[in-house]
Each structure stands twice: as structure tokens, then as C-alpha cells.
XYZ file of C-alpha atoms in Angstrom:
186
model
C -11.814 -27.714 33.227
C -12.556 -24.000 33.317
C -11.261 -21.837 30.491
C -10.251 -18.318 31.364
C -11.734 -15.865 28.879
C -8.796 -13.553 29.448
C -6.370 -16.150 28.106
C -8.567 -16.977 25.115
C -8.847 -13.393 23.890
C -5.310 -12.209 24.575
C -3.676 -11.189 21.275
C -0.368 -12.765 20.397
C 2.678 -10.566 20.667
C 4.158 -9.354 17.421
C 7.261 -11.291 16.563
C 9.935 -11.042 13.947
C 11.166 -14.072 12.036
C 13.863 -15.932 13.998
C 17.453 -14.663 13.624
C 16.369 -11.332 12.135
C 18.693 -8.360 12.559
C 16.567 -5.272 11.879
C 19.574 -2.925 12.111
C 21.383 -4.891 9.375
C 18.254 -4.796 7.201
C 17.907 -1.032 7.618
C 21.586 -0.553 6.773
C 21.263 -2.750 3.676
C 18.187 -0.827 2.479
C 20.144 2.408 2.501
C 21.979 1.941 -0.796
C 19.348 0.555 -3.192
C 16.082 0.031 -1.217
C 16.689 -3.732 -1.171
C 17.842 -5.907 1.722
C 18.670 -9.527 0.943
C 20.744 -12.311 2.514
C 24.407 -12.730 1.598
C 24.814 -14.237 -1.857
C 21.362 -13.158 -3.071
C 21.647 -10.932 -6.143
C 20.039 -7.544 -5.500
C 20.407 -5.855 -8.901
C 17.104 -7.018 -10.416
C 15.202 -6.282 -7.198
C 16.833 -2.836 -6.999
C 15.720 -2.138 -10.570
C 12.152 -3.140 -9.670
C 12.232 -0.889 -6.586
C 13.475 1.995 -8.748
C 10.715 1.398 -11.319
C 8.086 1.326 -8.565
C 9.436 4.584 -7.140
C 9.159 6.077 -10.636
C 5.463 5.138 -10.587
C 4.946 6.834 -7.222
C 5.228 3.768 -4.970
C 7.875 4.448 -2.297
C 8.942 0.777 -2.169
C 11.519 -1.046 -0.034
C 12.084 -4.774 -0.637
C 13.323 -7.140 2.086
C 14.170 -10.788 1.399
C 14.533 -13.399 4.141
C 15.899 -16.902 3.655
C 13.402 -19.794 3.680
C 9.996 -19.773 5.370
C 11.030 -19.256 8.970
C 8.518 -18.762 11.752
C 4.933 -17.915 10.800
C 3.828 -16.047 7.714
C 2.398 -13.299 9.944
C 5.923 -12.659 11.272
C 6.784 -11.205 7.845
C 4.094 -8.541 8.264
C 5.529 -7.744 11.703
C 8.977 -7.344 10.142
C 7.543 -5.133 7.380
C 5.802 -2.985 9.999
C 9.001 -2.675 12.041
C 11.030 -1.656 8.986
C 8.229 0.650 7.801
C 8.360 2.499 11.106
C 11.846 3.695 10.173
C 11.853 3.707 6.380
C 8.243 4.822 5.771
C 6.509 4.266 2.436
C 5.687 0.693 1.425
C 7.729 -2.266 2.662
C 7.357 -5.763 1.241
C 9.100 -8.741 2.873
C 9.542 -11.907 0.819
C 10.399 -15.382 2.045
C 10.442 -18.388 -0.285
C 6.638 -18.696 -0.353
C 5.179 -15.972 1.871
C 4.876 -12.208 1.764
C 4.381 -9.621 4.475
C 3.624 -5.970 3.745
C 3.299 -2.587 5.391
C 2.415 0.762 3.870
C 1.625 4.215 5.142
C 0.109 5.199 1.775
C -1.627 2.082 0.387
C -4.582 0.508 2.188
C -4.407 -3.024 3.619
C -7.029 -4.435 1.231
C -5.020 -3.341 -1.821
C -1.774 -4.650 -0.316
C -3.281 -8.059 0.355
C -4.836 -8.139 -3.116
C -1.355 -7.561 -4.545
C 0.148 -10.180 -2.206
C -2.268 -12.931 -3.248
C -0.869 -13.526 -6.743
C 2.734 -12.993 -5.670
C 2.759 -15.710 -2.996
C 4.093 -19.208 -3.525
C 6.610 -18.426 -6.251
C 9.070 -21.047 -4.933
C 11.806 -18.637 -3.914
C 11.765 -16.689 -7.188
C 11.766 -13.326 -5.445
C 12.194 -11.250 -8.602
C 9.113 -12.845 -10.165
C 7.105 -12.383 -6.953
C 8.227 -8.747 -6.660
C 7.276 -8.027 -10.280
C 3.814 -9.537 -9.772
C 3.371 -7.564 -6.536
C 4.386 -4.258 -8.153
C 2.270 -4.864 -11.276
C -0.812 -5.412 -9.138
C -0.116 -2.288 -7.066
C 0.250 -0.227 -10.252
C -2.884 -1.678 -11.882
C -5.909 0.596 -11.744
C -8.677 -0.544 -9.451
C -11.451 -2.155 -11.456
C -14.134 -1.259 -8.950
C -14.445 2.023 -7.117
C -15.614 0.896 -3.708
C -16.480 4.484 -2.838
C -18.901 4.621 -5.785
C -20.400 1.234 -4.853
C -20.914 2.423 -1.275
C -22.529 5.670 -2.426
C -24.945 3.810 -4.756
C -25.909 1.389 -1.983
C -26.387 4.246 0.473
C -28.547 6.192 -2.010
C -30.621 3.064 -2.657
C -31.109 2.592 1.064
C -32.304 6.202 1.453
C -34.801 5.731 -1.421
C -36.152 2.497 0.098
C -36.529 4.096 3.543
C -38.261 7.118 1.985
C -40.611 4.849 0.023
C -41.499 2.834 3.110
C -42.179 6.048 5.028
C -44.515 7.268 2.243
C -46.414 3.944 2.190
C -46.733 3.972 5.976
C -47.970 7.595 5.951
C -50.652 6.800 3.325
C -51.844 3.794 5.311
C -52.039 5.893 8.477
C -54.010 8.623 6.650
C -56.466 6.057 5.233
C -56.899 4.451 8.653
C -57.634 7.857 10.233
C -60.154 8.643 7.496
C -61.877 5.295 7.992
C -62.004 5.826 11.751
C -63.473 9.342 11.242
C -66.236 7.935 9.016
C -67.107 5.275 11.596
C -67.112 7.738 14.475
C -69.211 10.357 12.651
C -72.653 10.862 14.167
C -75.394 9.501 12.004
C -78.420 11.619 11.185
C -81.699 10.493 12.814
C -83.971 8.640 10.483
C -87.376 10.267 9.734
């Protein structure tokens, strides 16, 4: 059987979790920056969103019921909502999290997601963990690490160039001595 390379490398279309009404979510976010299913208490989540906004994180929280679809669908929903709401959008299901941000890089978002996942439907706990990790200072400055590695690479290349130049100079000197005419013996 022949496999078509075009079908193997075709990316999957972005999908939203089943039965998701984006317009209803956007409308629900309007009052307190939280969108949750009917019957889900929003007060604690709204307080967390307000605290995050006070710390400079323009946060919107969306809660979906259960773990519907794939976990990557939550990121697609966050991206769709983020296209309208801007800032940082976090979507919680019972065990998964999807995020989007126009101000926080993907690595930091996923670092914050890691500890907040699998909280068994305790959205307030997951949201608090997520926000705490976003507010925590970075322990490692990756820019500084990159600059040190780059400087080290430049020093190593310079050192290798110097060694190679000395070897070439010595080889030329040795060749000159060998090629020099010898004086006739008397």
C-alpha cells in the first residue's frame, strides 16, 4: 500500500470543543471576565481574574463542562476567544487547560498550565495555581543564558582560529627552512 506524503503531513483543522457557542462565551465574559456553564459559581473566578488584572495580567477565564473533545481543542477555543477579547485567555475543563495570550509567551503559558492541570474539576484551585505561576518571577533568564552561551562560542571559535594560525605559521617556517639553499661545503 502506498502512503501519500501529502496526507501524512496535512495539519489537522482547528476545532472547538463540541457544542461550544463562542458568541455566548463572549457575552458572558463581558460582565466579569469569566464565562462558565449554567449553575457554575463565577464569583471566586471573577475575583481571581480581577486580582490578575491588578497584577498586570489581562486575564479572561472560560470554563467548559467535562473533558469534551481533545485537550488541544481548548487551546483552539482560547485562541478564538483571544482574537476578540485580546489579553490572556485560559480555558478550563475538568482536567485540561488551553491558553492563548498576546502578551505572554507560549513557553511561560505552558509552564503555568502544567501544575494547574488535573485538578478534578476544581476550577478555582486550578485558576489560582495558573495565576500564581504566571505572577511568579522567572528563575532563569533565558536571554542571559543565551548570551553567555553565545559569548562562550565566540571565545572557542577565536581560540581555535588562533591555534590554527600558529600551526600554519610554524608549518610555513619549517617549509622555508627545508627549502632554503644550503651553502656549498669547502
